[in-house]
GROMACS .gro file of C-alpha atoms in nm:
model
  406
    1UNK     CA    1 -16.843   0.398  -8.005
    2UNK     CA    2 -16.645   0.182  -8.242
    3UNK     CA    3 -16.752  -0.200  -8.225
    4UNK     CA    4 -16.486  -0.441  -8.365
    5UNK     CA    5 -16.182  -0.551  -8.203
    6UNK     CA    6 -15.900  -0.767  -8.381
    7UNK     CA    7 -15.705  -1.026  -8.201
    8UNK     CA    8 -15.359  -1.136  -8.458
    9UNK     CA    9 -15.234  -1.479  -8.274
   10UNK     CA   10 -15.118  -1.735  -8.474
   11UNK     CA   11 -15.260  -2.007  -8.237
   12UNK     CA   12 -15.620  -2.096  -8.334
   13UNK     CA   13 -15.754  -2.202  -7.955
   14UNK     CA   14 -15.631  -1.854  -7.841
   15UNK     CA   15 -15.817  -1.667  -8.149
   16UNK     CA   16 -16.121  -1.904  -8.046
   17UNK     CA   17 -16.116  -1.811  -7.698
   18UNK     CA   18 -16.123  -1.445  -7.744
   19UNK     CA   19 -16.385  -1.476  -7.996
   20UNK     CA   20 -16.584  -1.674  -7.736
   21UNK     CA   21 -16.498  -1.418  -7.470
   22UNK     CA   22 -16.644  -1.078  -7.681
   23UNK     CA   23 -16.837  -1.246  -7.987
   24UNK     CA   24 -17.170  -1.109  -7.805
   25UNK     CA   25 -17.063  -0.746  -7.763
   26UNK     CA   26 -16.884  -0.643  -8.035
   27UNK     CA   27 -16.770  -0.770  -8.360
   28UNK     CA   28 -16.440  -0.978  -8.340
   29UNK     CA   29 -16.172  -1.001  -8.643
   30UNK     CA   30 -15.949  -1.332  -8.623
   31UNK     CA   31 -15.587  -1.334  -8.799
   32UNK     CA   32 -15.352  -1.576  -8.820
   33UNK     CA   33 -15.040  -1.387  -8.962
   34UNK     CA   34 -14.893  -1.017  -8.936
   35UNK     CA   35 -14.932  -0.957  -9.277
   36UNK     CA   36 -15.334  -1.059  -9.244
   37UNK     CA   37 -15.335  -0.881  -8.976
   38UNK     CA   38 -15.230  -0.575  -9.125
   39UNK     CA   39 -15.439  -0.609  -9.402
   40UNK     CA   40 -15.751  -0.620  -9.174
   41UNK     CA   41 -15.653  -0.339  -8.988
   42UNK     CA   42 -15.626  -0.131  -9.323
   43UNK     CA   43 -15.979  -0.264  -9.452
   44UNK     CA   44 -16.146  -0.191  -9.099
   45UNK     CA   45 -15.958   0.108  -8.949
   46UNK     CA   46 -16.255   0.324  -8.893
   47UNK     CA   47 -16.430   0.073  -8.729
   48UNK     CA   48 -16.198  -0.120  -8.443
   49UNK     CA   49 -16.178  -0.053  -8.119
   50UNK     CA   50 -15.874  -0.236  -7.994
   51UNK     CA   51 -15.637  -0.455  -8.115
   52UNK     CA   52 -15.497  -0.758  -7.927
   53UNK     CA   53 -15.158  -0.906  -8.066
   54UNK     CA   54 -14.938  -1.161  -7.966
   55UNK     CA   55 -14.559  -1.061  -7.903
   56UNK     CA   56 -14.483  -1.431  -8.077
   57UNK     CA   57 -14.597  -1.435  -8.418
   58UNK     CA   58 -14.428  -1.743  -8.635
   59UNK     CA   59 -14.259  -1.839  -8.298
   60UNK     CA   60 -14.045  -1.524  -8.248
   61UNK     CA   61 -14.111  -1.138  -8.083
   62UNK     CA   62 -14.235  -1.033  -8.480
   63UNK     CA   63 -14.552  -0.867  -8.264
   64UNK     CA   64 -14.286  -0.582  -8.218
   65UNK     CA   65 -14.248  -0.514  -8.586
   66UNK     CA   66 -14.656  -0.558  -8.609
   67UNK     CA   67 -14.724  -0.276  -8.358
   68UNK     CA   68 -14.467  -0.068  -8.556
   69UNK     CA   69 -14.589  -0.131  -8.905
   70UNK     CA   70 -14.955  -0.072  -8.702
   71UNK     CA   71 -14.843   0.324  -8.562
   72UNK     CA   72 -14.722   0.389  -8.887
   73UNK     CA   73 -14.998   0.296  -9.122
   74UNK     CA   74 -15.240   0.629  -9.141
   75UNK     CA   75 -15.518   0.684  -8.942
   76UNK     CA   76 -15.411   0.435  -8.683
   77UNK     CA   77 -15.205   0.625  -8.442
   78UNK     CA   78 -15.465   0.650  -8.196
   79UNK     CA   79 -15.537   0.302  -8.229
   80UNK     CA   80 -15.491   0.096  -7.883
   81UNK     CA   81 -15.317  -0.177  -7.883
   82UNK     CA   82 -15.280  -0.480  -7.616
   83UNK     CA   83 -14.980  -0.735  -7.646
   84UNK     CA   84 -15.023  -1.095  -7.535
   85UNK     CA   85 -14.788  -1.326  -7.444
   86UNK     CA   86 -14.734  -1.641  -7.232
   87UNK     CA   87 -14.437  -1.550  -7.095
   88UNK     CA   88 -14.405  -1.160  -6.990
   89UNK     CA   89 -14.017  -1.076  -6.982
   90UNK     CA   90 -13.946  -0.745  -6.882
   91UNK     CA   91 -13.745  -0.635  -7.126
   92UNK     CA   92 -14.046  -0.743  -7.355
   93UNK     CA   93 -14.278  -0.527  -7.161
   94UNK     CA   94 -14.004  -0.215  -7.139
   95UNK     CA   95 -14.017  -0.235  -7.526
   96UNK     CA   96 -14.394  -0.305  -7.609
   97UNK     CA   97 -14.436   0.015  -7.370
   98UNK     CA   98 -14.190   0.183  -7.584
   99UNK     CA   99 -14.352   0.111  -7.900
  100UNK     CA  100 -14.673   0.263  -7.758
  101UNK     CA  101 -14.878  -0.069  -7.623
  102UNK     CA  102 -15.121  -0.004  -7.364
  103UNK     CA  103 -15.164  -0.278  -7.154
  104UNK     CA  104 -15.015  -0.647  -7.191
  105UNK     CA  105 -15.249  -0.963  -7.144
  106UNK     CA  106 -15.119  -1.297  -6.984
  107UNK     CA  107 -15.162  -1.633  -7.152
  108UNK     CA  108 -15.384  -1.834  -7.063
  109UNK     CA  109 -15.678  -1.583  -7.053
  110UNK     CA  110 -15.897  -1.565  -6.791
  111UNK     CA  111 -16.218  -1.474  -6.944
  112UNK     CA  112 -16.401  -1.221  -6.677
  113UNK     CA  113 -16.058  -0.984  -6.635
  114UNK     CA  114 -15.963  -1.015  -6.995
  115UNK     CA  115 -16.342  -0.897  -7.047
  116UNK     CA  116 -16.299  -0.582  -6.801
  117UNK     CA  117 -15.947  -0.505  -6.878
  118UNK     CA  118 -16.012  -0.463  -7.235
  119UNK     CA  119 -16.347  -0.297  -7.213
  120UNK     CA  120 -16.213  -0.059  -6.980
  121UNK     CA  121 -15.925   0.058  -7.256
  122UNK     CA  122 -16.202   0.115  -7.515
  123UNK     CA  123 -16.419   0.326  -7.288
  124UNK     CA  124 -16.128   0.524  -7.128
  125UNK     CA  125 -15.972   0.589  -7.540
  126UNK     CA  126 -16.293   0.612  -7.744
  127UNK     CA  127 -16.573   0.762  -7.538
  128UNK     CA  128 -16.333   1.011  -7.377
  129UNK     CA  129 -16.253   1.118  -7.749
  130UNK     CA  130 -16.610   1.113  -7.877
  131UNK     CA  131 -16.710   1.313  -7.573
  132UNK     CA  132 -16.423   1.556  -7.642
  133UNK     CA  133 -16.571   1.515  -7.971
  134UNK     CA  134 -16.934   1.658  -7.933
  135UNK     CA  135 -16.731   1.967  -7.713
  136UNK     CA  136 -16.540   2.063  -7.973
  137UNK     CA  137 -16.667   2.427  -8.096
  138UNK     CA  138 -16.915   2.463  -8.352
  139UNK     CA  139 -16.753   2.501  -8.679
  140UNK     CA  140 -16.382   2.344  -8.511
  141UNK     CA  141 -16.202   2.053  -8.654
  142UNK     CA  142 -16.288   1.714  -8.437
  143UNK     CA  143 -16.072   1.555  -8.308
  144UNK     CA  144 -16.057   1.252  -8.510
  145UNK     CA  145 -16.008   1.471  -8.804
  146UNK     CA  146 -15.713   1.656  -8.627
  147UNK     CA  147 -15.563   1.301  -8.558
  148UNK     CA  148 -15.581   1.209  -8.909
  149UNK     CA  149 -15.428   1.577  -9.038
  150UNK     CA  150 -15.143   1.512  -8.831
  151UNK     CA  151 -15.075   1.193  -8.902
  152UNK     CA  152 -15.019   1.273  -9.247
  153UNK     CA  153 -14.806   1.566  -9.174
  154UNK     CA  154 -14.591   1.324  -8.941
  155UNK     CA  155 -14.538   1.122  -9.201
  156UNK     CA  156 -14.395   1.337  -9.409
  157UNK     CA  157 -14.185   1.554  -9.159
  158UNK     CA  158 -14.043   1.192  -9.073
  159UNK     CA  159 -13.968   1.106  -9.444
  160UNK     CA  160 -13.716   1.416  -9.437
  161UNK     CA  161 -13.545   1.344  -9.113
  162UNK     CA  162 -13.491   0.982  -9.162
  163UNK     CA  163 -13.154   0.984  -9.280
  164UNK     CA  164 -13.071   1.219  -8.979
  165UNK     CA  165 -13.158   1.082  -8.677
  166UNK     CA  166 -13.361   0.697  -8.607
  167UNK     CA  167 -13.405   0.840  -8.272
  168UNK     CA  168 -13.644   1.116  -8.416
  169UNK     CA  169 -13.982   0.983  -8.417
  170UNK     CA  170 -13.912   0.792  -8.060
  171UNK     CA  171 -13.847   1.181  -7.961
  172UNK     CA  172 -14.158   1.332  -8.119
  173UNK     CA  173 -14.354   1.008  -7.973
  174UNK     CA  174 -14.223   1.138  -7.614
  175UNK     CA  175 -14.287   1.463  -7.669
  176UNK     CA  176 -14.619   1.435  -7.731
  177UNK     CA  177 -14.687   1.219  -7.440
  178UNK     CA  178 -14.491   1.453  -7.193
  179UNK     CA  179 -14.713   1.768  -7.350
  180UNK     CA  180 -15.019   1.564  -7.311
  181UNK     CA  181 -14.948   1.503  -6.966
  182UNK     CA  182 -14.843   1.817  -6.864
  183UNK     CA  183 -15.169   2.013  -7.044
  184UNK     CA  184 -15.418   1.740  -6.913
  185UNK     CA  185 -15.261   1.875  -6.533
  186UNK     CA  186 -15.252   2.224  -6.627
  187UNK     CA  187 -15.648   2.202  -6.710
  188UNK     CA  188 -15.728   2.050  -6.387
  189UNK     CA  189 -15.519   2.282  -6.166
  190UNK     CA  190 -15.573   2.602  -6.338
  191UNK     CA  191 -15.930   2.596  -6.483
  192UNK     CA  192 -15.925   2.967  -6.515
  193UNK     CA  193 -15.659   2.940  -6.793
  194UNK     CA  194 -15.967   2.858  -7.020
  195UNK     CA  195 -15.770   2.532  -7.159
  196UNK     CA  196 -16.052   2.306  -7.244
  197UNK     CA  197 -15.983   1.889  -7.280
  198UNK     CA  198 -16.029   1.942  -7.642
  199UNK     CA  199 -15.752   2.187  -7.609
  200UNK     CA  200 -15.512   1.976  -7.437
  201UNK     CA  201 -15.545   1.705  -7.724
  202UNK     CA  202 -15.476   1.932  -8.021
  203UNK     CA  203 -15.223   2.096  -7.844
  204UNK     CA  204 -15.059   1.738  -7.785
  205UNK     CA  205 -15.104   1.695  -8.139
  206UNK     CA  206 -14.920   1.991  -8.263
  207UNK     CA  207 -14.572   1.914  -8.043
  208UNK     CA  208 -14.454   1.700  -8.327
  209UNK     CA  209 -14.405   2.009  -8.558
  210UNK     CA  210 -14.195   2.246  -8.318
  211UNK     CA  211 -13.907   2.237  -8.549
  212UNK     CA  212 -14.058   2.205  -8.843
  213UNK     CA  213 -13.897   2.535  -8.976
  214UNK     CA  214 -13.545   2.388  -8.969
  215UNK     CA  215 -13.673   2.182  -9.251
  216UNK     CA  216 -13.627   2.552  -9.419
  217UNK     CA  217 -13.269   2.641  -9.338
  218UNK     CA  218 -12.969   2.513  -9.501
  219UNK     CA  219 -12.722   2.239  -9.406
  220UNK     CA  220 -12.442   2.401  -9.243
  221UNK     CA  221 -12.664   2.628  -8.975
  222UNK     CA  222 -12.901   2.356  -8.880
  223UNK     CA  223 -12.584   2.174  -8.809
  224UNK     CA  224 -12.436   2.431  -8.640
  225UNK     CA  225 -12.706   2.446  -8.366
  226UNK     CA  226 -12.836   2.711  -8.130
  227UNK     CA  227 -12.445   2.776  -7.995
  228UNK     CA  228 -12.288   2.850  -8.305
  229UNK     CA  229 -12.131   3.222  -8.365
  230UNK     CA  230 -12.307   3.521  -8.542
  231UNK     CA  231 -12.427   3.570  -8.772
  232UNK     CA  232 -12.518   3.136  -8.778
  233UNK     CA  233 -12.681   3.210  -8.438
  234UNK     CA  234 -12.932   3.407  -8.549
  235UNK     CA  235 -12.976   3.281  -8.901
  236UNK     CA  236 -13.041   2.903  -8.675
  237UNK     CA  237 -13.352   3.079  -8.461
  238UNK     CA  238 -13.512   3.200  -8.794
  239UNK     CA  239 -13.664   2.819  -8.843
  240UNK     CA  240 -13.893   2.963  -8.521
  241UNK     CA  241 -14.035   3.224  -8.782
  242UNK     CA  242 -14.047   2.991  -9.060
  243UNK     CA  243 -14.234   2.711  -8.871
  244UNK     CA  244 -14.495   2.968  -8.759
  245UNK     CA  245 -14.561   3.097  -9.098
  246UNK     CA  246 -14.597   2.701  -9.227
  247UNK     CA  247 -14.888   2.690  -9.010
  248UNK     CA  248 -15.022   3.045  -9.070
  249UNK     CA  249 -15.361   3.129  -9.277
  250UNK     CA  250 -15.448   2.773  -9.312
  251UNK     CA  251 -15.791   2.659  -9.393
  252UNK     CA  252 -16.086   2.755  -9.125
  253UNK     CA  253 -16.185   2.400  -9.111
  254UNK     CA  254 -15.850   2.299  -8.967
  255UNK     CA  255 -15.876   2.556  -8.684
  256UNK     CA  256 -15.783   2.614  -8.406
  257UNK     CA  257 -15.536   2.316  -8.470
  258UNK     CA  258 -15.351   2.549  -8.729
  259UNK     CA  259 -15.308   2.793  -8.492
  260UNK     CA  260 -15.169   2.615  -8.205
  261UNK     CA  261 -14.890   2.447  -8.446
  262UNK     CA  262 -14.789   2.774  -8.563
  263UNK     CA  263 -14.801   2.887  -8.186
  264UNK     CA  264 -14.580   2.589  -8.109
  265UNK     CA  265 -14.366   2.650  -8.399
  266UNK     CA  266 -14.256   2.974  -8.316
  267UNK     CA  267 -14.221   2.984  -7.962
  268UNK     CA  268 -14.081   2.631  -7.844
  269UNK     CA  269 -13.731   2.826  -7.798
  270UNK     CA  270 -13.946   3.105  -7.545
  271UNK     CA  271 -13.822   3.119  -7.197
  272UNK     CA  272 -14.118   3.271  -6.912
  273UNK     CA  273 -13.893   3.546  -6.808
  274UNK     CA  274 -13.930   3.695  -7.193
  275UNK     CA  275 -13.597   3.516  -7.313
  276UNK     CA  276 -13.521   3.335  -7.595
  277UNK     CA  277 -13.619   3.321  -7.938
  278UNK     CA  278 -13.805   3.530  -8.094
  279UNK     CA  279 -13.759   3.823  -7.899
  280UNK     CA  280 -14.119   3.979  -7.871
  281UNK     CA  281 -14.343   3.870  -7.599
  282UNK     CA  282 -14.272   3.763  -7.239
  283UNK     CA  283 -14.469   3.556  -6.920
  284UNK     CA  284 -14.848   3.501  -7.024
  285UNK     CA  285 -14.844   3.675  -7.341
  286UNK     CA  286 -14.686   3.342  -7.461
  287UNK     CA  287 -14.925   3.127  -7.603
  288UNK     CA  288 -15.006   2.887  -7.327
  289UNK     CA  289 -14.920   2.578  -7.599
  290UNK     CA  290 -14.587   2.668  -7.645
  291UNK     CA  291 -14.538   2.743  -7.291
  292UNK     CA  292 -14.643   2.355  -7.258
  293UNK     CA  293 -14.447   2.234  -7.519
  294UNK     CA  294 -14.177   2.427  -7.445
  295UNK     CA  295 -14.196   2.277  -7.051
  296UNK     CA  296 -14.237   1.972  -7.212
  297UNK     CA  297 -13.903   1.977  -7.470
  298UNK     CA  298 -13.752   2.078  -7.103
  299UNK     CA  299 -13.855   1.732  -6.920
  300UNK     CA  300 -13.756   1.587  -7.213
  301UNK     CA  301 -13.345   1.710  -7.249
  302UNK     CA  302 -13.360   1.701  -6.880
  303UNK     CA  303 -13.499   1.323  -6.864
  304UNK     CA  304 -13.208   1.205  -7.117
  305UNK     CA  305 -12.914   1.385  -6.899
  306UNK     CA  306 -13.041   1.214  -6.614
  307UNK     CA  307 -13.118   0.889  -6.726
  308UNK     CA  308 -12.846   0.700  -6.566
  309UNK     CA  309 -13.023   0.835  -6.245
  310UNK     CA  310 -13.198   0.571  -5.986
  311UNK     CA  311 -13.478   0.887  -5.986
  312UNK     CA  312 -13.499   1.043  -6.335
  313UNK     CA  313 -13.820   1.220  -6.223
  314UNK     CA  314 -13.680   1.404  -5.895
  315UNK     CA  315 -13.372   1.530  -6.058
  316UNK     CA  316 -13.528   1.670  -6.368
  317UNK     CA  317 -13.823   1.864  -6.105
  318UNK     CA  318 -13.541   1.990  -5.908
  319UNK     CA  319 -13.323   2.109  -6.242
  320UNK     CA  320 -13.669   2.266  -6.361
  321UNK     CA  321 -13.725   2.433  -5.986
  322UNK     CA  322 -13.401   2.600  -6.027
  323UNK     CA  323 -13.560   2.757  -6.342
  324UNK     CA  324 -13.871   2.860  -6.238
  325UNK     CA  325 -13.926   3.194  -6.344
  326UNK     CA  326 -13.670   3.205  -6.591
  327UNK     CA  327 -13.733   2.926  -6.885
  328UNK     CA  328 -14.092   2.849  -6.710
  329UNK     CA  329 -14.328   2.941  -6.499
  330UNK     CA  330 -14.468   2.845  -6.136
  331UNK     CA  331 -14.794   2.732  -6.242
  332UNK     CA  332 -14.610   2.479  -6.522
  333UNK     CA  333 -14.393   2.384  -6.253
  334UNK     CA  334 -14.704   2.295  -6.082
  335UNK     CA  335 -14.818   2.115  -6.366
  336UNK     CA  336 -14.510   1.882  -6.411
  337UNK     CA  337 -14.530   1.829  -6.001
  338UNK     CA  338 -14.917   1.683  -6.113
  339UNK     CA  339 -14.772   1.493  -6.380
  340UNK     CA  340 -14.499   1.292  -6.214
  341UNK     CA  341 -14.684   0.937  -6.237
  342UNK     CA  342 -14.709   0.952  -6.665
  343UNK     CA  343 -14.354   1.158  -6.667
  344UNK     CA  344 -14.217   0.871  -6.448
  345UNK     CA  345 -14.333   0.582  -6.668
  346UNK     CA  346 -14.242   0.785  -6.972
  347UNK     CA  347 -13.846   0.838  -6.804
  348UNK     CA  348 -13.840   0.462  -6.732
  349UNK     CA  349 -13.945   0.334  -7.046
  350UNK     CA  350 -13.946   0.572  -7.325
  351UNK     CA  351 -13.559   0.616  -7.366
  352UNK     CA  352 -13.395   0.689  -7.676
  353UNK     CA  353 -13.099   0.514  -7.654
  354UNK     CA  354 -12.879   0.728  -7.848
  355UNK     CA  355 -12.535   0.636  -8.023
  356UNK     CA  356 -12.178   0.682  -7.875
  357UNK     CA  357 -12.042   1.089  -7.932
  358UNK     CA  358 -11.838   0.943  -8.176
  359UNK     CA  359 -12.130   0.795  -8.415
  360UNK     CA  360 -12.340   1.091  -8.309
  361UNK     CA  361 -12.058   1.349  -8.458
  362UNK     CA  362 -12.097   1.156  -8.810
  363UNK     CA  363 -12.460   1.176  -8.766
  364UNK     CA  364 -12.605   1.522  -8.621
  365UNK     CA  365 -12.908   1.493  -8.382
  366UNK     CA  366 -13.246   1.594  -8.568
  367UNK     CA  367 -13.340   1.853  -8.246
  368UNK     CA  368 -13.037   2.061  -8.373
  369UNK     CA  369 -12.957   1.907  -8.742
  370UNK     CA  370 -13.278   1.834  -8.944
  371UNK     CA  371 -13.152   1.884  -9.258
  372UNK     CA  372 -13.315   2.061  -9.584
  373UNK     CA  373 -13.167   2.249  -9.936
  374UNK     CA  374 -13.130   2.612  -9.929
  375UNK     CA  375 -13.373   2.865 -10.076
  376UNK     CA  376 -13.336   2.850 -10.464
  377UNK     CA  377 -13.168   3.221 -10.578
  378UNK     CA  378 -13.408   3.447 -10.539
  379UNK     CA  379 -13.666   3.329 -10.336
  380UNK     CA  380 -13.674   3.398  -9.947
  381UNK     CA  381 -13.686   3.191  -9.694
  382UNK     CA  382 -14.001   3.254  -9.591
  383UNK     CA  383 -14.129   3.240  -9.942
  384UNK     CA  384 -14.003   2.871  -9.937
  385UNK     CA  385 -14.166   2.741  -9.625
  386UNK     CA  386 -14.525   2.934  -9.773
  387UNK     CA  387 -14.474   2.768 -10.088
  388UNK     CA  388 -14.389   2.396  -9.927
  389UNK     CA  389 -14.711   2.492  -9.662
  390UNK     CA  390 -14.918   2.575 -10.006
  391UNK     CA  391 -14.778   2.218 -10.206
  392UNK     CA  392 -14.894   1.980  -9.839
  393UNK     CA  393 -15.263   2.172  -9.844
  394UNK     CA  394 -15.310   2.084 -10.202
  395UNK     CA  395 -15.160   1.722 -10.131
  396UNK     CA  396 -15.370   1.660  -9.802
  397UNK     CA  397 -15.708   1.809  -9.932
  398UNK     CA  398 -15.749   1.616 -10.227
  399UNK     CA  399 -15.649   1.305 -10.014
  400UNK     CA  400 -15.951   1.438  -9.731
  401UNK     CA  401 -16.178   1.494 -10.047
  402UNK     CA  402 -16.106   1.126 -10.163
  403UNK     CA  403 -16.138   0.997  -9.831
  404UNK     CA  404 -16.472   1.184  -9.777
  405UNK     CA  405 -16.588   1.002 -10.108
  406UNK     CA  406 -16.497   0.673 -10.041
   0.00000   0.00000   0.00000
């Protein structure tokens, strides 16, 4: 298990005190700015466990643009990180939660429950992956190498939707959270489904890239969304085909987390009943990951027409039991029943606090307007999104090859 931890406070009795506090069990980092911070977190990133940062860096909340810059940087986005502040303002909390903080710590520390709370995050995040780890199949990708593939790939999905929507990667954040939930209950409460822990994370993992495809389509029917007229309908659900052949005939190292991105790729838009886009396949002959993903893009639409609700959580269960049997089934419906503590905390704090209709009009939303060029003359669409899948395995393996060398 990894055995550093980094506390960023600019005060030097608070940097002390933790040091004092975990100096015998691990290995403890000290920095006095965000940028030294940052810079210790690139050097180390293999190696820490947790990262303790104070909201007021320089006297103001810059902690909040730390933990940002700290989600972004690669190979960090499984990286835990605890805020600590004197004060804990709610709206401070709301936001840290947002940004993907796991637990807050209260100045001054108290030495014994800063010592258990902590230690406690590090066993739950680390040994359940390095557990999940040694499960994985012989010959699979781990886990920590899936984490780092898709980081990668996240980073350069964003860098095409930026300009789009800034809501985007709060949306693919949520998504992946609501997916996790949902497949960690679906594991539990149907353990003849054959979904394995291991499962549940890569699946998580490969939410992010459900509309990947539209990055193949042009401008005017990405913009023109899943309502537009023939023949723009139509042409808009081919991204479903395109994102599954991105993801197709990828290298056997990389499996099965190839496969369940392609899976998610092309069937996110595939109701239970056999509905939906494309138009083969029905019930349990969907792929069980889209099925979750697709459940969990539900929750998600649902949660955001809701949110002026006092309970977020009870109206989107009862808009999804209306449903059942038609865009999911009773067994996922089970599953988002198991889920309702993460989906509640998610609802509450993971908004995305979109723009007025009339700055949304200038600006489409990415889940129906992600924009990309059309296919050159004379090359397909298909043949694009193969030759763009080709261009990112040549670009990410010599980055894993120089990674493994370093």
């Amino acid at each position: 298990m990894r055995n550093t931890l980094l506390i960023i406070d600019d005060s030097e009795l608070d940097r002390a005190i933790f040091n004092e506090i975990f100096k015998k069990e691990y290995r403890v980092l000290r920095a006095a700015t965000a940028s030294e911070g940052i810079d210790l977190v690139r050097k180390n990133a293999q190696d820490i466990a947790i990262v303790v940062l104070d909201i007021c860096l320089q006297r103001g909340p810059s902690g909040f643009s730390v933990l940002e810059r700290l989600h972004k940087q690669e190979g960090c986005g499984q990286l835990p990180v605890v805020l600590l502040t004197a004060e804990a303002e709610p709206e401070w909390v709301y936001r840290g939660v947002e940004l993907g903080a796991v637990d807050f710590l209260v100045k001054p520390l108290a030495p014994v429950a800063t010592q258990n709370r902590v230690k406690a995050i590090i066993e739950d995040i680390w040994g359940a992956m390095e557990e999940q780890d040694e499960d994985a199949p012989q010959g699979k990708i781990s886990l920590q190498e899936a984490e780092i593939l898709t980081q990668r790939w996240q980073k350069k999905f964003m860098s095409f939707c930026q300009n789009h929507d800034e809501t985007f990667p709060s949306y693919t954040q949520r998504l992946r959270i609501i997916t996790s939930a949902l497949a960690d209950a679906y594991y539990i409460l149907f353990p003849e489904s054959g979904l394995t822990p291991y499962d549940c994370k890569l699946i998580s993992m490969a939410s992010g890239f459900a509309e990947v495809g539209q990055l193949a389509l042009p401008d005017d029917i990405i913009w023109g969304g899943a309502e537009q007229p023939e023949p723009g309908r139509s042409q808009f659900f081919l991204h479903t085909k395109l994102g599954g052949e991105f993801f197709k005939d990828g290298p056997e190292e990389w499996e099965p987390l190839m496969s369940y991105c392609s899976e998610v790729a092309t069937y996110h838009h595939k109701n239970y009943d056999g509905t939906g886009y494309p138009t083969a396949l029905a019930r349990d002959k969907i792929p069980l990951s889209a099925q979750l993903v697709r459940a969990a893009m539900l929750c998600s639409d649902l949660a955001d027409r809701y949110e002026k609700e006092h309970d977020i959580f009870r109206m989107v269960y009862r808009a999804l039991a209306l449903q059942m049997g038609h865009t999911l089934s009773q067994k996922m419906l089970k599953a988002v029943d198991e889920s309702q503590k993460t989906l509640e905390n998610v609802f509450r704090t993971m908004k995305l606090h979109r723009k007025p209709p009339e700055e949304q009009a200038q600006k489409p939303q990415v889940q129906e307007a992600i924009t990309a060029r059309p296919a050159p003359a004379g090359e397909t669409l298909s043949q694009q999104a193969k030759n763009t899948r080709t261009q990112l395995d040549s670009l990410l393996r010599a980055r894993w090859a120089k990674r493994s060398d370093s």
